[in-house]
Short mmCIF file of C-alpha atoms in Angstrom, two decimals:
data_model
loop_
_atom_site.label_atom_id
_atom_site.label_comp_id
_atom_site.label_asym_id
_atom_site.label_seq_id
_atom_site.Cartn_x
_atom_site.Cartn_y
_atom_site.Cartn_z
CA UNK C 1 142.58 135.53 105.64
CA UNK C 2 146.23 136.23 106.54
CA UNK C 3 146.55 138.55 103.52
CA UNK C 4 143.39 140.40 104.58
CA UNK C 5 144.59 140.80 108.17
CA UNK C 6 148.02 142.00 107.08
CA UNK C 7 147.39 144.12 103.97
CA UNK C 8 143.65 144.59 103.35
CA UNK C 9 142.68 145.63 106.87
CA UNK C 10 140.20 148.46 107.18
CA UNK C 11 140.66 151.35 106.36
CA UNK C 12 143.41 150.28 103.92
CA UNK C 13 140.90 148.27 101.90
CA UNK C 14 138.84 151.45 101.60
CA UNK C 15 141.92 153.40 100.49
CA UNK C 16 142.67 150.79 97.83
CA UNK C 17 139.10 150.83 96.50
CA UNK C 18 138.84 154.61 96.33
CA UNK C 19 142.25 154.95 94.65
CA UNK C 20 141.29 152.23 92.14
CA UNK C 21 138.03 154.05 91.42
CA UNK C 22 139.84 157.38 90.98
CA UNK C 23 142.43 155.89 88.61
CA UNK C 24 139.63 154.22 86.65
CA UNK C 25 137.79 157.53 86.25
CA UNK C 26 140.99 159.15 85.01
CA UNK C 27 141.59 156.11 82.77
CA UNK C 28 138.39 156.94 80.90
CA UNK C 29 140.39 159.63 79.08
CA UNK C 30 142.32 156.94 77.17
CA UNK C 31 140.96 157.09 73.61
CA UNK C 32 140.52 153.33 73.23
CA UNK C 33 137.03 151.82 73.40
CA UNK C 34 137.93 148.45 75.06
CA UNK C 35 140.03 150.29 77.65
CA UNK C 36 137.17 152.69 78.38
CA UNK C 37 134.76 149.78 78.86
CA UNK C 38 137.22 148.13 81.25
CA UNK C 39 137.59 151.41 83.16
CA UNK C 40 133.80 151.78 83.48
CA UNK C 41 133.60 148.25 84.88
CA UNK C 42 136.43 148.99 87.33
CA UNK C 43 134.81 152.26 88.41
CA UNK C 44 131.57 150.50 89.25
CA UNK C 45 133.25 147.58 91.01
CA UNK C 46 135.56 149.76 93.11
CA UNK C 47 133.18 152.57 94.00
CA UNK C 48 130.12 150.39 94.67
CA UNK C 49 132.21 148.16 96.95
CA UNK C 50 133.63 151.28 98.62
CA UNK C 51 130.14 152.69 99.18
CA UNK C 52 128.89 149.37 100.55
CA UNK C 53 131.77 149.16 103.03
CA UNK C 54 131.35 152.82 104.02
CA UNK C 55 127.62 152.32 104.61
CA UNK C 56 128.38 149.26 106.73
CA UNK C 57 131.02 151.20 108.67
CA UNK C 58 128.67 154.13 109.14
CA UNK C 59 125.90 151.81 110.31
CA UNK C 60 128.15 150.02 112.79
CA UNK C 61 129.41 153.17 114.54
CA UNK C 62 126.27 155.34 114.42
CA UNK C 63 123.36 154.98 116.86
CA UNK C 64 120.21 153.64 115.22
CA UNK C 65 118.09 156.78 115.64
CA UNK C 66 120.79 158.94 114.00
CA UNK C 67 121.49 156.40 111.24
CA UNK C 68 117.79 156.43 110.32
CA UNK C 69 118.34 160.03 109.16
CA UNK C 70 121.99 159.83 108.12
CA UNK C 71 121.62 156.79 105.84
CA UNK C 72 118.96 158.28 103.53
CA UNK C 73 120.73 161.68 103.50
CA UNK C 74 123.96 160.03 102.32
CA UNK C 75 122.06 158.05 99.67
CA UNK C 76 120.29 161.17 98.39
CA UNK C 77 123.51 163.18 98.27
CA UNK C 78 125.09 160.46 96.10
CA UNK C 79 122.07 160.47 93.78
CA UNK C 80 122.08 164.27 93.52
CA UNK C 81 125.82 164.27 92.74
CA UNK C 82 125.27 161.65 90.03
CA UNK C 83 122.46 163.76 88.57
CA UNK C 84 124.60 166.92 88.57
CA UNK C 85 127.44 165.05 86.84
CA UNK C 86 125.00 163.65 84.25
CA UNK C 87 123.63 167.13 83.52
CA UNK C 88 127.00 168.91 83.32
CA UNK C 89 128.87 166.25 81.33
CA UNK C 90 127.29 167.13 77.94
CA UNK C 91 128.10 170.83 78.44
CA UNK C 92 131.69 170.03 79.36
CA UNK C 93 131.92 167.60 76.43
CA UNK C 94 130.97 170.41 74.00
CA UNK C 95 133.85 172.52 75.31
CA UNK C 96 136.46 169.75 75.13
CA UNK C 97 135.96 166.01 74.63
CA UNK C 98 137.98 164.92 77.68
CA UNK C 99 136.80 167.69 79.99
CA UNK C 100 134.03 165.66 81.73
CA UNK C 101 136.62 162.99 82.62
CA UNK C 102 139.11 165.59 83.83
CA UNK C 103 136.42 167.28 85.94
CA UNK C 104 135.09 164.08 87.53
CA UNK C 105 138.61 162.66 87.89
CA UNK C 106 139.75 165.84 89.63
CA UNK C 107 136.80 165.64 92.02
CA UNK C 108 137.67 161.99 92.74
CA UNK C 109 141.32 162.90 93.43
CA UNK C 110 140.27 165.68 95.82
CA UNK C 111 137.78 163.37 97.57
CA UNK C 112 140.36 160.58 97.83
CA UNK C 113 142.98 162.83 99.37
CA UNK C 114 140.42 164.31 101.77
CA UNK C 115 139.06 160.90 102.75
CA UNK C 116 142.50 159.44 103.49
CA UNK C 117 143.58 162.56 105.38
CA UNK C 118 140.44 162.67 107.52
CA UNK C 119 140.47 158.95 108.35
CA UNK C 120 144.15 159.09 109.32
CA UNK C 121 143.47 162.15 111.48
CA UNK C 122 140.53 160.39 113.15
CA UNK C 123 142.66 157.32 113.85
CA UNK C 124 145.34 159.46 115.51
CA UNK C 125 142.69 161.25 117.55
CA UNK C 126 141.16 157.93 118.63
CA UNK C 127 144.61 156.58 119.55
CA UNK C 128 145.24 159.61 121.78
CA UNK C 129 141.85 159.16 123.49
CA UNK C 130 142.57 155.48 124.08
CA UNK C 131 146.07 156.17 125.42
CA UNK C 132 144.63 158.67 127.90
CA UNK C 133 141.89 156.22 128.94
CA UNK C 134 144.35 153.37 129.41
CA UNK C 135 146.69 155.59 131.45
CA UNK C 136 143.81 156.51 133.77
CA UNK C 137 143.19 152.84 134.47
CA UNK C 138 144.85 151.57 137.62
CA UNK C 139 147.92 149.47 137.04
CA UNK C 140 148.54 150.60 133.43
CA UNK C 141 151.63 152.70 132.87
CA UNK C 142 152.40 154.83 129.81
CA UNK C 143 154.38 152.11 127.95
CA UNK C 144 151.70 149.51 128.49
CA UNK C 145 149.06 152.00 127.33
CA UNK C 146 151.04 152.57 124.11
CA UNK C 147 151.20 148.80 123.53
CA UNK C 148 147.45 148.52 124.02
CA UNK C 149 146.94 151.34 121.51
CA UNK C 150 149.17 149.49 119.01
CA UNK C 151 146.71 146.61 119.28
CA UNK C 152 143.92 149.12 118.69
CA UNK C 153 145.60 150.22 115.47
CA UNK C 154 145.31 146.64 114.18
CA UNK C 155 141.52 146.67 114.65
CA UNK C 156 139.10 147.35 111.86
CA UNK C 157 138.00 150.94 111.48
CA UNK C 158 134.54 150.16 112.90
CA UNK C 159 135.88 148.35 115.98
CA UNK C 160 138.41 151.06 116.73
CA UNK C 161 135.85 153.83 116.31
CA UNK C 162 133.38 152.06 118.61
CA UNK C 163 136.05 151.52 121.25
CA UNK C 164 137.15 155.19 121.15
CA UNK C 165 133.56 156.36 121.54
#
């Protein structure tokens, strides 16, 4: 529990899972069958866990009536992306054997960088909102507001997002 609170706190656990999934997709280019099998297993473990945590996070910070639409849309977009990758992989494979892995790995790298950038930006935005809210409260000066925001930064992503909203 101490390890989780110190190192695997959300969103860092999400960062770890998405980076592990991305490296596993790129690891599929290694021309060794046992290594490729291990990479496929790692891809599914990391990305399915990532998607489960993201769905839980999305469900905890989204109102029920909006999540009723947003949840199925997210699920369908994942299925459509999987279908597009399944249809384009044979064409890319004909061009060059490792091209499907380079293409999907590149998309994973771009998504990973974008995800980390956007979550960090959202956390900074939420911290600014909270600092302003704390400063407006009677009896809380700027230094105390910053200390309260530092406590906010130790919260899980879902708790911090709910508090900022």
